[in-house]
Amino acid sequence: MSRWLFLLVFLATGVEAESWRFGLIGDVPYSDYERRELPRMIEAMADTHLDFIAHIGDIKHGKDRCDDSLFDDRYRLFNAAKVPFVFVPGDNEWTDCDRPSNGAYDPLERLDALRRLFWKDGYSLGQKKMALEKQAGKYVEHVRFRLGPVLFVTLNVPGSNNNFGLTQEAKPEFLARNPVVLQWIKDSFALARREQLAGIVLMFQANPGFRHFSQNLTHLAYKDFLTTLNDEMQHFSGQVVAVHGDTHISRIDHPLRDGNGKPIERFTRVETFGYPQMGWTRGVIDTDSPALFRFETYRWPARAQ
């Protein structure tokens, strides 16, 4: 069922249009000031009647240590949210933790520590829990859930070159994780097609270079990821949204191009705010809209009306 047919079914059956709302943040907190402000921002977000909040990775500055105490602090902060809270891991909390300034940790050990803390069961964080479906195996950070006619999917695709490495030969960790990521994308699109959903949202931390992909300039670290996403999108008639952080530029656009060089309107990229600018993005799912989604950005602290 295409998204158009989905909307026609609503009209033909006399069902009133419905809407759902969710909040998106990332690359925060990076400073003591942001750590003080973030609980206030999350509370203000929740007060706008969101169905959930997602953090798209990088829960600390790249120069800060990857200590258990910091992880525990962020866990308590996210778990205090009044609405379900979903976390996607970023490079600052695992792939880059081998830096001396970060404590010279083993990145895989830090990723396992995150898994034990943030994905210890089949539910989201937050004072109000939401059930999550996890990918089978050890990559428990890969989860998905439904919100109305939309499937949300999280992926461990971090910045710092996707942990590919700095040479033409990929690191063993990348070679092990990348096929799992690609399979989760394929499985999730298959589920969306099977259940005739109107949209799918992929959430991951890295900026994979969508415009470069459209120009056939994709880096090896993200080539398979973007090729798989593009292939699956061609076989899905609904709206597709990719949410990421990493480059700290709040934007909402259509960076992929079709064969004629025109933007693919049913593919939307949403990048979250990032240090030094605090803010959040609200997504609205509206079954009465042909576009299905709309997105609004809010700087923090909120400006006086």
PDB file of N, CA and C in Angstrom, residues 10-62:
ATOM      1  N   PHE A  10      -7.911   6.200   4.999  1.00  0.00           N
ATOM      2  CA  PHE A  10      -8.407   7.003   6.107  1.00  0.00           C
ATOM      3  C   PHE A  10      -9.659   7.769   5.705  1.00  0.00           C
ATOM      4  N   LEU A  11      -9.624   8.364   4.497  1.00  0.00           N
ATOM      5  CA  LEU A  11     -10.748   9.159   4.045  1.00  0.00           C
ATOM      6  C   LEU A  11     -11.961   8.295   3.732  1.00  0.00           C
ATOM      7  N   ALA A  12     -11.723   7.160   3.075  1.00  0.00           N
ATOM      8  CA  ALA A  12     -12.818   6.302   2.656  1.00  0.00           C
ATOM      9  C   ALA A  12     -13.524   5.660   3.836  1.00  0.00           C
ATOM     10  N   THR A  13     -12.803   5.386   4.891  1.00  0.00           N
ATOM     11  CA  THR A  13     -13.398   4.718   6.052  1.00  0.00           C
ATOM     12  C   THR A  13     -13.934   5.713   7.078  1.00  0.00           C
ATOM     13  N   GLY A  14     -13.779   6.991   6.776  1.00  0.00           N
ATOM     14  CA  GLY A  14     -14.316   8.000   7.680  1.00  0.00           C
ATOM     15  C   GLY A  14     -13.502   8.182   8.944  1.00  0.00           C
ATOM     16  N   VAL A  15     -12.279   7.661   8.966  1.00  0.00           N
ATOM     17  CA  VAL A  15     -11.424   7.799  10.136  1.00  0.00           C
ATOM     18  C   VAL A  15     -10.775   9.176  10.134  1.00  0.00           C
ATOM     19  N   GLU A  16     -10.838   9.856  11.238  1.00  0.00           N
ATOM     20  CA  GLU A  16     -10.243  11.176  11.312  1.00  0.00           C
ATOM     21  C   GLU A  16      -8.721  11.074  11.277  1.00  0.00           C
ATOM     22  N   ALA A  17      -8.103  12.108  10.711  1.00  0.00           N
ATOM     23  CA  ALA A  17      -6.647  12.142  10.647  1.00  0.00           C
ATOM     24  C   ALA A  17      -6.072  12.152  12.059  1.00  0.00           C
ATOM     25  N   GLU A  18      -4.900  11.567  12.203  1.00  0.00           N
ATOM     26  CA  GLU A  18      -4.232  11.511  13.490  1.00  0.00           C
ATOM     27  C   GLU A  18      -2.860  12.149  13.377  1.00  0.00           C
ATOM     28  N   SER A  19      -2.280  12.489  14.525  1.00  0.00           N
ATOM     29  CA  SER A  19      -0.937  13.050  14.534  1.00  0.00           C
ATOM     30  C   SER A  19      -0.184  12.572  15.758  1.00  0.00           C
ATOM     31  N   TRP A  20       1.129  12.510  15.622  1.00  0.00           N
ATOM     32  CA  TRP A  20       2.029  12.118  16.702  1.00  0.00           C
ATOM     33  C   TRP A  20       3.207  13.079  16.669  1.00  0.00           C
ATOM     34  N   ARG A  21       3.883  13.257  17.808  1.00  0.00           N
ATOM     35  CA  ARG A  21       4.988  14.220  17.902  1.00  0.00           C
ATOM     36  C   ARG A  21       6.178  13.573  18.605  1.00  0.00           C
ATOM     37  N   PHE A  22       7.367  13.919  18.134  1.00  0.00           N
ATOM     38  CA  PHE A  22       8.585  13.402  18.753  1.00  0.00           C
ATOM     39  C   PHE A  22       9.660  14.478  18.717  1.00  0.00           C
ATOM     40  N   GLY A  23      10.607  14.383  19.669  1.00  0.00           N
ATOM     41  CA  GLY A  23      11.678  15.365  19.773  1.00  0.00           C
ATOM     42  C   GLY A  23      13.034  14.758  19.465  1.00  0.00           C
ATOM     43  N   LEU A  24      13.907  15.546  18.842  1.00  0.00           N
ATOM     44  CA  LEU A  24      15.222  15.076  18.418  1.00  0.00           C
ATOM     45  C   LEU A  24      16.308  16.015  18.934  1.00  0.00           C
ATOM     46  N   ILE A  25      17.334  15.433  19.581  1.00  0.00           N
ATOM     47  CA  ILE A  25      18.501  16.193  20.019  1.00  0.00           C
ATOM     48  C   ILE A  25      19.752  15.381  19.704  1.00  0.00           C
ATOM     49  N   GLY A  26      20.910  16.019  19.781  1.00  0.00           N
ATOM     50  CA  GLY A  26      22.169  15.324  19.562  1.00  0.00           C
ATOM     51  C   GLY A  26      23.354  16.231  19.836  1.00  0.00           C
ATOM     52  N   ASP A  27      24.537  15.626  19.939  1.00  0.00           N
ATOM     53  CA  ASP A  27      25.770  16.385  20.161  1.00  0.00           C
ATOM     54  C   ASP A  27      25.625  17.333  21.346  1.00  0.00           C
ATOM     55  N   VAL A  28      25.144  16.786  22.469  1.00  0.00           N
ATOM     56  CA  VAL A  28      24.887  17.570  23.667  1.00  0.00           C
ATOM     57  C   VAL A  28      24.795  16.619  24.856  1.00  0.00           C
ATOM     58  N   PRO A  29      25.323  16.951  26.046  1.00  0.00           N
ATOM     59  CA  PRO A  29      25.986  18.202  26.411  1.00  0.00           C
ATOM     60  C   PRO A  29      27.497  18.143  26.158  1.00  0.00           C
ATOM     61  N   TYR A  30      28.047  19.245  25.723  1.00  0.00           N
ATOM     62  CA  TYR A  30      29.479  19.338  25.457  1.00  0.00           C
ATOM     63  C   TYR A  30      30.221  20.200  26.473  1.00  0.00           C
ATOM     64  N   SER A  31      29.518  20.838  27.375  1.00  0.00           N
ATOM     65  CA  SER A  31      30.140  21.760  28.335  1.00  0.00           C
ATOM     66  C   SER A  31      29.364  21.714  29.644  1.00  0.00           C
ATOM     67  N   ASP A  32      29.940  22.302  30.680  1.00  0.00           N
ATOM     68  CA  ASP A  32      29.257  22.372  31.970  1.00  0.00           C
ATOM     69  C   ASP A  32      27.959  23.167  31.829  1.00  0.00           C
ATOM     70  N   TYR A  33      27.990  24.227  31.035  1.00  0.00           N
ATOM     71  CA  TYR A  33      26.779  25.016  30.818  1.00  0.00           C
ATOM     72  C   TYR A  33      25.687  24.157  30.178  1.00  0.00           C
ATOM     73  N   GLU A  34      26.039  23.399  29.150  1.00  0.00           N
ATOM     74  CA  GLU A  34      25.037  22.563  28.484  1.00  0.00           C
ATOM     75  C   GLU A  34      24.530  21.461  29.403  1.00  0.00           C
ATOM     76  N   ARG A  35      25.409  20.946  30.251  1.00  0.00           N
ATOM     77  CA  ARG A  35      24.961  19.913  31.197  1.00  0.00           C
ATOM     78  C   ARG A  35      23.936  20.490  32.175  1.00  0.00           C
ATOM     79  N   ARG A  36      24.102  21.749  32.581  1.00  0.00           N
ATOM     80  CA  ARG A  36      23.131  22.376  33.474  1.00  0.00           C
ATOM     81  C   ARG A  36      21.816  22.662  32.758  1.00  0.00           C
ATOM     82  N   GLU A  37      21.913  23.036  31.492  1.00  0.00           N
ATOM     83  CA  GLU A  37      20.722  23.424  30.741  1.00  0.00           C
ATOM     84  C   GLU A  37      19.938  22.248  30.170  1.00  0.00           C
ATOM     85  N   LEU A  38      20.620  21.135  29.905  1.00  0.00           N
ATOM     86  CA  LEU A  38      19.958  20.035  29.202  1.00  0.00           C
ATOM     87  C   LEU A  38      18.735  19.489  29.941  1.00  0.00           C
ATOM     88  N   PRO A  39      18.776  19.277  31.266  1.00  0.00           N
ATOM     89  CA  PRO A  39      17.559  18.799  31.941  1.00  0.00           C
ATOM     90  C   PRO A  39      16.384  19.753  31.766  1.00  0.00           C
ATOM     91  N   ARG A  40      16.665  21.044  31.759  1.00  0.00           N
ATOM     92  CA  ARG A  40      15.609  22.033  31.576  1.00  0.00           C
ATOM     93  C   ARG A  40      15.044  21.960  30.163  1.00  0.00           C
ATOM     94  N   MET A  41      15.917  21.775  29.195  1.00  0.00           N
ATOM     95  CA  MET A  41      15.448  21.684  27.819  1.00  0.00           C
ATOM     96  C   MET A  41      14.614  20.426  27.612  1.00  0.00           C
ATOM     97  N   ILE A  42      15.082  19.295  28.163  1.00  0.00           N
ATOM     98  CA  ILE A  42      14.330  18.040  28.023  1.00  0.00           C
ATOM     99  C   ILE A  42      12.964  18.159  28.678  1.00  0.00           C
ATOM    100  N   GLU A  43      12.902  18.807  29.840  1.00  0.00           N
ATOM    101  CA  GLU A  43      11.619  18.983  30.512  1.00  0.00           C
ATOM    102  C   GLU A  43      10.685  19.859  29.678  1.00  0.00           C
ATOM    103  N   ALA A  44      11.238  20.927  29.106  1.00  0.00           N
ATOM    104  CA  ALA A  44      10.429  21.800  28.259  1.00  0.00           C
ATOM    105  C   ALA A  44       9.944  21.060  27.016  1.00  0.00           C
ATOM    106  N   MET A  45      10.791  20.206  26.445  1.00  0.00           N
ATOM    107  CA  MET A  45      10.391  19.404  25.299  1.00  0.00           C
ATOM    108  C   MET A  45       9.229  18.486  25.667  1.00  0.00           C
ATOM    109  N   ALA A  46       9.367  17.789  26.786  1.00  0.00           N
ATOM    110  CA  ALA A  46       8.332  16.847  27.212  1.00  0.00           C
ATOM    111  C   ALA A  46       7.004  17.551  27.455  1.00  0.00           C
ATOM    112  N   ASP A  47       7.062  18.790  27.896  1.00  0.00           N
ATOM    113  CA  ASP A  47       5.841  19.539  28.178  1.00  0.00           C
ATOM    114  C   ASP A  47       5.065  19.905  26.920  1.00  0.00           C
ATOM    115  N   THR A  48       5.661  19.681  25.733  1.00  0.00           N
ATOM    116  CA  THR A  48       4.947  19.950  24.473  1.00  0.00           C
ATOM    117  C   THR A  48       4.206  18.704  23.988  1.00  0.00           C
ATOM    118  N   HIS A  49       4.045  17.738  24.888  1.00  0.00           N
ATOM    119  CA  HIS A  49       3.252  16.527  24.612  1.00  0.00           C
ATOM    120  C   HIS A  49       3.881  15.656  23.524  1.00  0.00           C
ATOM    121  N   LEU A  50       5.166  15.390  23.681  1.00  0.00           N
ATOM    122  CA  LEU A  50       5.867  14.507  22.747  1.00  0.00           C
ATOM    123  C   LEU A  50       5.590  13.051  23.094  1.00  0.00           C
ATOM    124  N   ASP A  51       5.580  12.196  22.065  1.00  0.00           N
ATOM    125  CA  ASP A  51       5.422  10.757  22.285  1.00  0.00           C
ATOM    126  C   ASP A  51       6.743  10.114  22.688  1.00  0.00           C
ATOM    127  N   PHE A  52       7.868  10.696  22.275  1.00  0.00           N
ATOM    128  CA  PHE A  52       9.178  10.244  22.735  1.00  0.00           C
ATOM    129  C   PHE A  52      10.219  11.289  22.365  1.00  0.00           C
ATOM    130  N   ILE A  53      11.390  11.187  22.984  1.00  0.00           N
ATOM    131  CA  ILE A  53      12.560  12.002  22.654  1.00  0.00           C
ATOM    132  C   ILE A  53      13.687  11.054  22.266  1.00  0.00           C
ATOM    133  N   ALA A  54      14.453  11.405  21.242  1.00  0.00           N
ATOM    134  CA  ALA A  54      15.614  10.616  20.836  1.00  0.00           C
ATOM    135  C   ALA A  54      16.864  11.485  20.866  1.00  0.00           C
ATOM    136  N   HIS A  55      17.932  10.944  21.432  1.00  0.00           N
ATOM    137  CA  HIS A  55      19.254  11.585  21.396  1.00  0.00           C
ATOM    138  C   HIS A  55      20.077  10.835  20.360  1.00  0.00           C
ATOM    139  N   ILE A  56      20.582  11.560  19.349  1.00  0.00           N
ATOM    140  CA  ILE A  56      21.222  10.924  18.196  1.00  0.00           C
ATOM    141  C   ILE A  56      22.735  10.817  18.369  1.00  0.00           C
ATOM    142  N   GLY A  57      23.208  10.734  19.605  1.00  0.00           N
ATOM    143  CA  GLY A  57      24.616  10.442  19.844  1.00  0.00           C
ATOM    144  C   GLY A  57      25.488  11.638  20.156  1.00  0.00           C
ATOM    145  N   ASP A  58      26.657  11.339  20.736  1.00  0.00           N
ATOM    146  CA  ASP A  58      27.630  12.294  21.260  1.00  0.00           C
ATOM    147  C   ASP A  58      27.072  12.964  22.510  1.00  0.00           C
ATOM    148  N   ILE A  59      27.251  12.292  23.618  1.00  0.00           N
ATOM    149  CA  ILE A  59      26.728  12.755  24.903  1.00  0.00           C
ATOM    150  C   ILE A  59      27.783  13.501  25.713  1.00  0.00           C
ATOM    151  N   LYS A  60      28.932  13.796  25.069  1.00  0.00           N
ATOM    152  CA  LYS A  60      29.996  14.545  25.730  1.00  0.00           C
ATOM    153  C   LYS A  60      30.898  15.153  24.667  1.00  0.00           C
ATOM    154  N   HIS A  61      31.735  16.076  25.085  1.00  0.00           N
ATOM    155  CA  HIS A  61      32.723  16.686  24.187  1.00  0.00           C
ATOM    156  C   HIS A  61      33.773  15.647  23.796  1.00  0.00           C
ATOM    157  N   GLY A  62      34.333  15.780  22.621  1.00  0.00           N
ATOM    158  CA  GLY A  62      35.337  14.834  22.151  1.00  0.00           C
ATOM    159  C   GLY A  62      36.617  14.813  22.961  1.00  0.00           C
TER     160      GLY A  62
END
